[in-house]
Coordinates of C-alpha atoms in Angstrom, one line a residue:
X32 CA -31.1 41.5 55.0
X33 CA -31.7 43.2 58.4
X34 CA -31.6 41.6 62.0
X35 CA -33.9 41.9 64.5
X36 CA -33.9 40.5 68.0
X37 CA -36.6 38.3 68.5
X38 CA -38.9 38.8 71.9
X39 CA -40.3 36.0 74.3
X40 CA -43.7 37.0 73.4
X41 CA -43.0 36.0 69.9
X42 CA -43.6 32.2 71.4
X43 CA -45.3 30.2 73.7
X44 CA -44.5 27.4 75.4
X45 CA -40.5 27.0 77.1
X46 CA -38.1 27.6 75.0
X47 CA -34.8 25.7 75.6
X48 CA -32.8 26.6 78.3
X49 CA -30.0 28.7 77.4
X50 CA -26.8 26.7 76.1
X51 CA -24.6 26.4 73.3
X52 CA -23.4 23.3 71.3
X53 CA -27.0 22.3 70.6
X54 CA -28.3 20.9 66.6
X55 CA -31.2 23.0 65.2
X56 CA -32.8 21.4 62.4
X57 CA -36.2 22.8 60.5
X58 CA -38.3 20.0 59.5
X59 CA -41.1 20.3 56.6
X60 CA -41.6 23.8 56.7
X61 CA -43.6 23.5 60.5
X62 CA -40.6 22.2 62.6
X63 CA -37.7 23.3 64.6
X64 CA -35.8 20.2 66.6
X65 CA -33.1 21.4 68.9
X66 CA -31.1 18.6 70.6
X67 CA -28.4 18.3 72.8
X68 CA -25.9 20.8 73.7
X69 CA -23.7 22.4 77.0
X70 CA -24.9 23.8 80.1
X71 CA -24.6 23.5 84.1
X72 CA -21.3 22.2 83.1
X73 CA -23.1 19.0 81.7
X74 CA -23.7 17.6 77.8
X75 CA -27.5 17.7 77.1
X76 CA -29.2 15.0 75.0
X77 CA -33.0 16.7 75.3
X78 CA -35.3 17.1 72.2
X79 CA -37.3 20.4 71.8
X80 CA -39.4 20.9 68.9
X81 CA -40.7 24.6 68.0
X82 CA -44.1 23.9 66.3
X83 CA -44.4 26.6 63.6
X84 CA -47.8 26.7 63.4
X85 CA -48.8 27.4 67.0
X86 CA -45.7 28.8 67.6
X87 CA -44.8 26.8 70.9
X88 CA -42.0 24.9 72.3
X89 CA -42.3 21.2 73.9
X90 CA -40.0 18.3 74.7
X91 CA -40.0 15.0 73.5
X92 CA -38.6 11.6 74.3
X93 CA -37.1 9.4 71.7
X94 CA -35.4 5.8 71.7
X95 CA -33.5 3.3 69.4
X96 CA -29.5 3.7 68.9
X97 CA -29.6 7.0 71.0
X98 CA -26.8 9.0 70.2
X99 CA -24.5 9.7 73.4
X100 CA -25.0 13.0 75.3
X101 CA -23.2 15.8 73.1
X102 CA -22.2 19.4 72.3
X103 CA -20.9 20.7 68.8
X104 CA -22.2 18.1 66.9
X105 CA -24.5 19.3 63.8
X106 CA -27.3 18.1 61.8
X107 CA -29.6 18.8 59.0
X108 CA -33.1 17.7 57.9
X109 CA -33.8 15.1 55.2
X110 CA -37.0 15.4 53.3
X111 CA -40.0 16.4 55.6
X112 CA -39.7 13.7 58.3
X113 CA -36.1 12.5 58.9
X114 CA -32.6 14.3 60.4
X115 CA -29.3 13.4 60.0
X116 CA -26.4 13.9 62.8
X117 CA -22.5 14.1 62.4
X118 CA -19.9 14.4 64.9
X119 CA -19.5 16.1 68.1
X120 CA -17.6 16.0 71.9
X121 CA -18.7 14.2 74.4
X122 CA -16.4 15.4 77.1
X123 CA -13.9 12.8 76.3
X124 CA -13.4 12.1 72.3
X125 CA -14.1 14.1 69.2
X126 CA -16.8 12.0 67.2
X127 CA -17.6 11.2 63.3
X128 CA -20.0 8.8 64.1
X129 CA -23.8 9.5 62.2
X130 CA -27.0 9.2 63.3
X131 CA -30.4 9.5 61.8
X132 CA -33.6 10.3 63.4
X133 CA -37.1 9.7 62.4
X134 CA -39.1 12.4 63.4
X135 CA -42.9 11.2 63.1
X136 CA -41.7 7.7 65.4
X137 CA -38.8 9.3 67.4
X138 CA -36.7 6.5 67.2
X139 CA -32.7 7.0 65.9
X140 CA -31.0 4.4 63.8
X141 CA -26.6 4.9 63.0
X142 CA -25.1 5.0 59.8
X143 CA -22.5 2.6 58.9
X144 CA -19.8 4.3 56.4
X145 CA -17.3 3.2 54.7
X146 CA -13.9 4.2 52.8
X147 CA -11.9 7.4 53.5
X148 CA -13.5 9.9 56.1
X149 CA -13.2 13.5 57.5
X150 CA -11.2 14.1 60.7
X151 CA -13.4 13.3 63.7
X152 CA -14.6 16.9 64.5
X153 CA -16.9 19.3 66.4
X154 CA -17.7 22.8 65.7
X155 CA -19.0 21.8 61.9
X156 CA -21.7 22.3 60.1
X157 CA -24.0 20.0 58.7
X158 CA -26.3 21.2 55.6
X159 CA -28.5 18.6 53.4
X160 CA -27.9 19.5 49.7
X161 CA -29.9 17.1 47.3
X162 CA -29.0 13.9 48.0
X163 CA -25.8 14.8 49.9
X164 CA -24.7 16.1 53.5
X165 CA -22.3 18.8 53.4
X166 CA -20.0 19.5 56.3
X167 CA -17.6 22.6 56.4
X168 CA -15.1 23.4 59.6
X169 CA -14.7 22.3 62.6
X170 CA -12.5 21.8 65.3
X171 CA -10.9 18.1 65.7
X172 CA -7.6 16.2 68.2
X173 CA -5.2 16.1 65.8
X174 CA -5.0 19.7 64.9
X175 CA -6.2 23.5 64.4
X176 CA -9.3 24.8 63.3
X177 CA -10.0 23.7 60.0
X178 CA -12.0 25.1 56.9
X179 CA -12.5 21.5 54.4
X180 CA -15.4 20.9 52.9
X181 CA -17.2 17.1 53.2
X182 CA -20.2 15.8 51.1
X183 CA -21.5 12.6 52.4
X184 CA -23.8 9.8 50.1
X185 CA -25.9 7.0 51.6
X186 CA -28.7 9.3 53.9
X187 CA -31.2 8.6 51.8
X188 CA -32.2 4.8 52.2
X189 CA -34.7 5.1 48.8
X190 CA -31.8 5.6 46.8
X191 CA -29.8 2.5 48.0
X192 CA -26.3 4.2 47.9
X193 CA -23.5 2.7 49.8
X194 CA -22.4 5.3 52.4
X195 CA -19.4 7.7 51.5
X196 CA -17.8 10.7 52.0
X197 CA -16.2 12.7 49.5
X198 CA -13.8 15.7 50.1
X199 CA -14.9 19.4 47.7
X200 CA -12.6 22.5 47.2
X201 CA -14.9 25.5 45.3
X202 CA -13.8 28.9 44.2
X203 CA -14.7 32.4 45.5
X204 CA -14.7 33.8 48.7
X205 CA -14.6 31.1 51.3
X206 CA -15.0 31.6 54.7
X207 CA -11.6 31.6 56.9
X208 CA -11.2 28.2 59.2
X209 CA -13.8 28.1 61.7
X210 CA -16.0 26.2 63.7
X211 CA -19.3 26.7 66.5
X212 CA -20.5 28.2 62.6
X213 CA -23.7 27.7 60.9
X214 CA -24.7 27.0 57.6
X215 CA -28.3 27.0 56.6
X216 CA -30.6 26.4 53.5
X217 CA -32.3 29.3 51.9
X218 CA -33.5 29.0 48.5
X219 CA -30.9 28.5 45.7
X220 CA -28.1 29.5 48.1
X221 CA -26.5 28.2 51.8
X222 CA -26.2 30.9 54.5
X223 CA -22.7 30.5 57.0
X224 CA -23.0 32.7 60.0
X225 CA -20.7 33.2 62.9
X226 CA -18.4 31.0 64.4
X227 CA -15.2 30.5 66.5
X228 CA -11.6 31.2 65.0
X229 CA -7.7 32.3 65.2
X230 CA -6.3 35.3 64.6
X231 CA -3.5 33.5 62.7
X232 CA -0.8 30.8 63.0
X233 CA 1.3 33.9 64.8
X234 CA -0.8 35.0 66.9
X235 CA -3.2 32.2 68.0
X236 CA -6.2 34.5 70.0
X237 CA -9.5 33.6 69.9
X238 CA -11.4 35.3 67.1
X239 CA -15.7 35.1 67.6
X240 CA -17.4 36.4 64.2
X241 CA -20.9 38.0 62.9
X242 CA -20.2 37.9 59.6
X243 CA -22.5 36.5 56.5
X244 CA -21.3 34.0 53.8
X245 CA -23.3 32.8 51.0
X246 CA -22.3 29.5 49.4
X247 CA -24.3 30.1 45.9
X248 CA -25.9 26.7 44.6
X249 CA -26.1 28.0 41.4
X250 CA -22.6 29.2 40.2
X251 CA -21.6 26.7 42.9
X252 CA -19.0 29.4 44.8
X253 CA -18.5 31.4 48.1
X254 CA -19.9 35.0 48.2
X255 CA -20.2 37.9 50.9
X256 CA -23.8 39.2 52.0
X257 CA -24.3 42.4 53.4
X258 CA -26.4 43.1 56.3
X259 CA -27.8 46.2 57.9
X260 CA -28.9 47.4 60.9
X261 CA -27.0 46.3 63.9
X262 CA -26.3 42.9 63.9
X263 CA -26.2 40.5 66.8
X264 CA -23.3 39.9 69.2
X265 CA -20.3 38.2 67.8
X266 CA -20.7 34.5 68.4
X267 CA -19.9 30.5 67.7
X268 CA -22.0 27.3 69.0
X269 CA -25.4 28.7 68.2
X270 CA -28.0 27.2 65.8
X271 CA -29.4 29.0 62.7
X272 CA -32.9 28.0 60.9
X273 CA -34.6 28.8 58.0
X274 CA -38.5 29.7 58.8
X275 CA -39.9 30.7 55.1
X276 CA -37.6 34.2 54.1
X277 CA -36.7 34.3 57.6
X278 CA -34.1 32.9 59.8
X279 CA -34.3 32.4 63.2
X280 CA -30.8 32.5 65.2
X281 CA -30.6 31.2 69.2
X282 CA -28.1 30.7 71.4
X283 CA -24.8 30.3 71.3
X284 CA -21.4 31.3 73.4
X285 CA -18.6 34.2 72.8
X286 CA -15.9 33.0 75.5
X287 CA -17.7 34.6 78.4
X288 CA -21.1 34.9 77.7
X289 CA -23.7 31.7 77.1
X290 CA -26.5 33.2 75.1
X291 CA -30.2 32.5 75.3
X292 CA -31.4 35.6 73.3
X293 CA -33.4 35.0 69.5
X294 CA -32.9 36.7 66.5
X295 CA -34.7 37.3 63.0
X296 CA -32.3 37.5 59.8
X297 CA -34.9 38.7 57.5
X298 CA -35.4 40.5 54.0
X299 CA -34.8 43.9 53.3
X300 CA -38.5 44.6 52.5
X301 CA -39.7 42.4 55.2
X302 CA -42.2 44.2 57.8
X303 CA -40.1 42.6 60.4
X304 CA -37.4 44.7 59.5
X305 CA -39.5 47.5 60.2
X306 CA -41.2 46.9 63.1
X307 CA -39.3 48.6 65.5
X308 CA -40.3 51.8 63.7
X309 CA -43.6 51.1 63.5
X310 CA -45.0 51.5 67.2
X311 CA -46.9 54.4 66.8
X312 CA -46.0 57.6 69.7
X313 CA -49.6 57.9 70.8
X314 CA -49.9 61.7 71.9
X315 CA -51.4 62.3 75.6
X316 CA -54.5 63.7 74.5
X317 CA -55.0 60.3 72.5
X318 CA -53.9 58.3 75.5
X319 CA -56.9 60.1 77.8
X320 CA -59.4 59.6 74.9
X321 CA -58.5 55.6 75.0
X322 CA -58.1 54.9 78.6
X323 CA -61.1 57.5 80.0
X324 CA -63.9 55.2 82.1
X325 CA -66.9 57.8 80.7
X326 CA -66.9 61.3 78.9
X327 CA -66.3 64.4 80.4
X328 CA -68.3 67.2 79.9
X329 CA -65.5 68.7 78.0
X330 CA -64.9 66.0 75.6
X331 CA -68.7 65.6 75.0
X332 CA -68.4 69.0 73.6
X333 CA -65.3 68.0 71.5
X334 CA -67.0 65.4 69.9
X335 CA -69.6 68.0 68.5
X336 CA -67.6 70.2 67.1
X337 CA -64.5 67.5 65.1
X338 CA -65.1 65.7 62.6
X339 CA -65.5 61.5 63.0
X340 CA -62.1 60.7 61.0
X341 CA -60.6 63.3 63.1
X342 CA -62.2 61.4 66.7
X343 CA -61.0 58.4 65.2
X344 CA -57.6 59.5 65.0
X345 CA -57.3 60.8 67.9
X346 CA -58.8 57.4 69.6
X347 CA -56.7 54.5 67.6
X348 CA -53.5 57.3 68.1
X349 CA -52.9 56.8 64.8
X350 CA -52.3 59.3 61.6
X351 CA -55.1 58.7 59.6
X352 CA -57.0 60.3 56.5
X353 CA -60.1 60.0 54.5
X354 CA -58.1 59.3 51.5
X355 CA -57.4 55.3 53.8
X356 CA -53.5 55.6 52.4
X357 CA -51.9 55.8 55.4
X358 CA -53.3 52.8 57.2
X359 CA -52.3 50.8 53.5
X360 CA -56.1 49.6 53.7
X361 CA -56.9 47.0 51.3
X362 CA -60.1 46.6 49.5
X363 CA -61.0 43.4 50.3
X364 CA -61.8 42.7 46.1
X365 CA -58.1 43.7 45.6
X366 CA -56.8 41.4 48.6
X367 CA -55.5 38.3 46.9
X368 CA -54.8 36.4 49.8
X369 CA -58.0 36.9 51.4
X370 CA -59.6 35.9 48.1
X371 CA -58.1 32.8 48.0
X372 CA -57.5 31.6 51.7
X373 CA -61.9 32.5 51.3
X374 CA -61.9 29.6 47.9
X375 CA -60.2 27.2 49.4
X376 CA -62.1 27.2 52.4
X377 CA -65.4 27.3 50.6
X378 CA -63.7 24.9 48.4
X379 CA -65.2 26.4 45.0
X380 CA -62.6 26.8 41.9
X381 CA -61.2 30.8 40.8
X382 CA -63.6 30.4 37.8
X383 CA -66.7 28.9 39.5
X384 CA -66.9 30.9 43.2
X385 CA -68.8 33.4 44.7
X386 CA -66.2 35.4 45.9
X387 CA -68.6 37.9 48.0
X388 CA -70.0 34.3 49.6
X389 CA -66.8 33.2 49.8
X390 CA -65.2 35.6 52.3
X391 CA -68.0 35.8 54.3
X392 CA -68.0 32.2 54.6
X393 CA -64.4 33.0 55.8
X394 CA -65.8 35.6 57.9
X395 CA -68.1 33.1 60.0
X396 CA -65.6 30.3 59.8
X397 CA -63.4 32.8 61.9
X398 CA -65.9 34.4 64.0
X399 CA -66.7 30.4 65.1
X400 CA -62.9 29.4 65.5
X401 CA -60.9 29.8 68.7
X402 CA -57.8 31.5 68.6
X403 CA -55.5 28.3 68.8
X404 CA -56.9 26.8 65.8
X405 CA -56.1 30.4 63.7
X406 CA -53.0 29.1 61.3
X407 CA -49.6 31.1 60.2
X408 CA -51.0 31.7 56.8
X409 CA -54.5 33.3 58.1
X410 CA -53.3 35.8 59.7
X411 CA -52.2 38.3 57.2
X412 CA -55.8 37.8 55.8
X413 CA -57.7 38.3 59.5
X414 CA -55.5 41.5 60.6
X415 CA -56.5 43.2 57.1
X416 CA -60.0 42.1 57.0
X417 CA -60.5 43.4 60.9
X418 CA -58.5 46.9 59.7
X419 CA -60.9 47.4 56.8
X420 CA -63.9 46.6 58.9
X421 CA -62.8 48.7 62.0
X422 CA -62.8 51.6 59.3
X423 CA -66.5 50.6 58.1
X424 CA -68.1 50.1 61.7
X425 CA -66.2 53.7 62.7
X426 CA -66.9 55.9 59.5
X427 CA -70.2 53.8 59.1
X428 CA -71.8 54.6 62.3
X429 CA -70.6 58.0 62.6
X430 CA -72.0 59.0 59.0
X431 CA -75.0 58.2 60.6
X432 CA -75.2 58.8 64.5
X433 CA -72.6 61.6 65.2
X434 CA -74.5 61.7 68.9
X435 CA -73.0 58.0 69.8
X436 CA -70.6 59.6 72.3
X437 CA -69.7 56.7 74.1
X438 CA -68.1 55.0 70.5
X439 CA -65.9 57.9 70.4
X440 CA -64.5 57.8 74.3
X441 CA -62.9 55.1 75.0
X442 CA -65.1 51.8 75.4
X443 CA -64.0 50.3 72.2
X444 CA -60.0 50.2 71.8
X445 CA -58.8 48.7 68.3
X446 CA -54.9 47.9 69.5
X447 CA -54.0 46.4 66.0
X448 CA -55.2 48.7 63.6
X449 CA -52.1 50.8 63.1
X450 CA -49.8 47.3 62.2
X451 CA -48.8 47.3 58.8
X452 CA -48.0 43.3 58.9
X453 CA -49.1 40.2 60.4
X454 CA -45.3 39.9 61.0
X455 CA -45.9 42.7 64.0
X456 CA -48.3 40.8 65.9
X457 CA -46.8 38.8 69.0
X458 CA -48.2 34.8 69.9
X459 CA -50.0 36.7 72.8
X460 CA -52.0 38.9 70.3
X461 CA -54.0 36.6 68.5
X462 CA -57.0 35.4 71.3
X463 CA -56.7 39.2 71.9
X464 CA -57.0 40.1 67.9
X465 CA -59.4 37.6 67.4
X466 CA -61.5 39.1 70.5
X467 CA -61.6 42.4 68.6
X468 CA -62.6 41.1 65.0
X469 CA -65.4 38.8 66.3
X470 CA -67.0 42.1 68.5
X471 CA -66.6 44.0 64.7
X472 CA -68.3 41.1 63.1
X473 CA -71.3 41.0 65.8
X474 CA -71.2 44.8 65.5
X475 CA -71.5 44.8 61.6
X476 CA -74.7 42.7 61.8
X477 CA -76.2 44.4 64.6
X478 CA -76.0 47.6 62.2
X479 CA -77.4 45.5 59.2
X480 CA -80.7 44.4 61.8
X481 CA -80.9 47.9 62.5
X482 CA -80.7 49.8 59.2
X483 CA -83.6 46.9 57.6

């Protein structure tokens, strides 16, 4: 896994104010709620949902049994529309009260348990695992930092359980007492990370950590993960959530610092991992080229004498060559996820479509649609579709008018062709992406009236 810090372009909308204490929960794949928290010296009780698939931030109000105003509480989703909500400090008490919120209608109802309970605590974490809630950690009144382990039954009202917690003890590596942790759901495994702790019953300093655990579903026991690159700042009281094979950290505090900075976790292989590698060093000579109002006598000659992959090169600043390997072009018959994005749109089975009628019903659908309608799962497809056809309108046209000067100088600038990912591209690049592949579109047909 590799981190990356996340950049303000990567959203739109205001993201929460910085703080620390806050619940982050992802909901049905296209969610992020953030609630509550500590900052200004004051608990926070605000909802802010991240919308996944147009990438913005917005605040909500919500009503019923509202849970007081809180920091360190934590929560987890249930299913695709509900969250559940354990614990916390209000300034006063440590809390083991639970709430559940409905996220379609807003409203929060509390959970009435019964029996033995935890400690009341803040600092925990709160992961849904099946039908149960597990907490781990925490800080509470009638002690140090603790490291049990809590599954609660009863948060799913289909099932008709009565309410209960339970107390587990699992083998392996656990983590060491904590709390201001995370523990998120990824797959068949749980992912801790961070948190606030001791150096030991002698010594009794504050200890803020980095470090990844992996609770393994499976052979039900505590692992280590490693992680490369550098990672972020040692931390506790931040929030951790799982967007797809990525995880998005914010916030959180180290003691002295209150952080408002965002950071992916992502897979080793993941283009996000690379993309800090990826910005291509354009040379002067290719900045002139791109930026030049008209062309100079001396690059009018130029253009005469080098070849067009060579022009095109040196105008997109890129390293490219005939053989298309470089760029990682994709025929657009081998690119499965054009292919089938292009069926389901056109709505005709694998065994029954058109598949050349089919993309460019894809094609038309997207030179039509504006750029806020353009989903998370389209734009792998649209960034490889505008990269093969900025190769066909350049290597196309030059094939047959070497003369066109002006295409070579400057007028057209194709920003995105050297990204290797739709990962790469910020929220702010897509109206201007979009731009680009509808003027290649036009472009391709004005060529087609032409040549017939």
């Amino acid at each position: 896994m590799h981190w990356v810090k996340a950049d303000s372009s990567d959203f739109r909308g205001n993201p929460p104010h910085a703080r620390s204490g806050h619940a982050a929960v992802d909901i049905g794949k296209s969610k992020v709620v953030v609630f509550g928290g500590f900052a200004d010296k004051r608990f926070l009780d605000d909802i802010t949902v991240y919308d996944i698939d147009i990438w913005q931030w917005s605040e909500l109000t919500s009503f019923g049994d509202l849970p007081s105003p809180r920091e360190f509480a934590a929560a987890s989703a249930i299913g695709n529309r509900k969250i559940v909500m354990y614990g916390g400090w209000d300034g006063k008490k440590w809390l083991s009260d639970v709430y559940i919120l409905d996220t379609i209608s807003l409203e929060w109802r509390e959970l009435s348990v019964s029996g033995s309970v935890p400690p009341p605590r803040c600092g925990h974490s709160a992961t849904m695992v099946e039908k149960r809630l597990l907490i781990f950690g925490g800080r509470g009144g009638a002690g140090p930092i603790m490291g049990d382990l809590w599954a609660l039954k009863g948060v799913i009202e289909e099932e008709n359980e009565t309410p209960g917690w339970t107390q587990l003890k699992l083998p392996g590596q656990p983590p060491s007492a904590r709390c201001g942790h995370t523990v998120t759901s990824g797959g068949h495994y749980l992912l801790l990370f961070g948190g606030h702790g001791t150096g030991g019953w002698l010594s009794r300093y504050d200890v803020y950590h980095n470090d990844c655990i992996i609770l393994d579903r499976v052979s039900v026991q505590w692992k280590r993960l490693s992680t490369s690159d550098e990672p972020p700042p040692p931390r506790a009281y931040h929030s951790m959530t799982c967007i797809g094979s990525h995880y998005l950290l914010f916030g959180g505090f180290d003691g002295k610092t209150t952080f408002g900075d965002l950071w992916w976790l992502v897979p080793e292989d993941d283009p996000i991992a690379k993309r800090l590698q990826l910005t291509p060093s354009i040379p002067q000579e290719s900045r002139t080229v791109m930026f030049l109002d008209g062309p100079s006598e001396s690059m009018a000659k130029e253009v005469q004498t080098e070849s067009p992959i060579v022009e095109l090169q040196k105008r997109l600043g890129i390293s490219f060559s005939s053989s298309k390997a470089q760029v990682n072009l994709v025929d657009e018959a081998e690119d499965k996820e054009l292919i089938e994005l292009s069926s389901r749109f056109s709505g005709e089975s694998l065994l029954t479509r058109d598949q050349t009628a089919c993309i460019q019903a894809l094609r038309e659908h997207w030179k039509r649609s504006p750029a806020t309608s353009i989903q998370l799962q389209e734009l792998g497809p649209l960034l490889r579709d505008y990269q093969r056809l900025t190769v066909h309108h350049h290597l196309g046209s030059f094939a047959f008018d070497l003369t066109s000067a002006s295409s070579l100088l400057g007028y057209e600038v194709h920003r995105f062709f050297h990204l290797k990912g739709a990962s790469q591209l910020r929220m702010d690049d897509i109206p201007a992406l979009l731009n680009e592949y509808k003027e290649l579109i036009s472009n391709g047909e004005d060529h087609t009236l032409i040549a017939s």
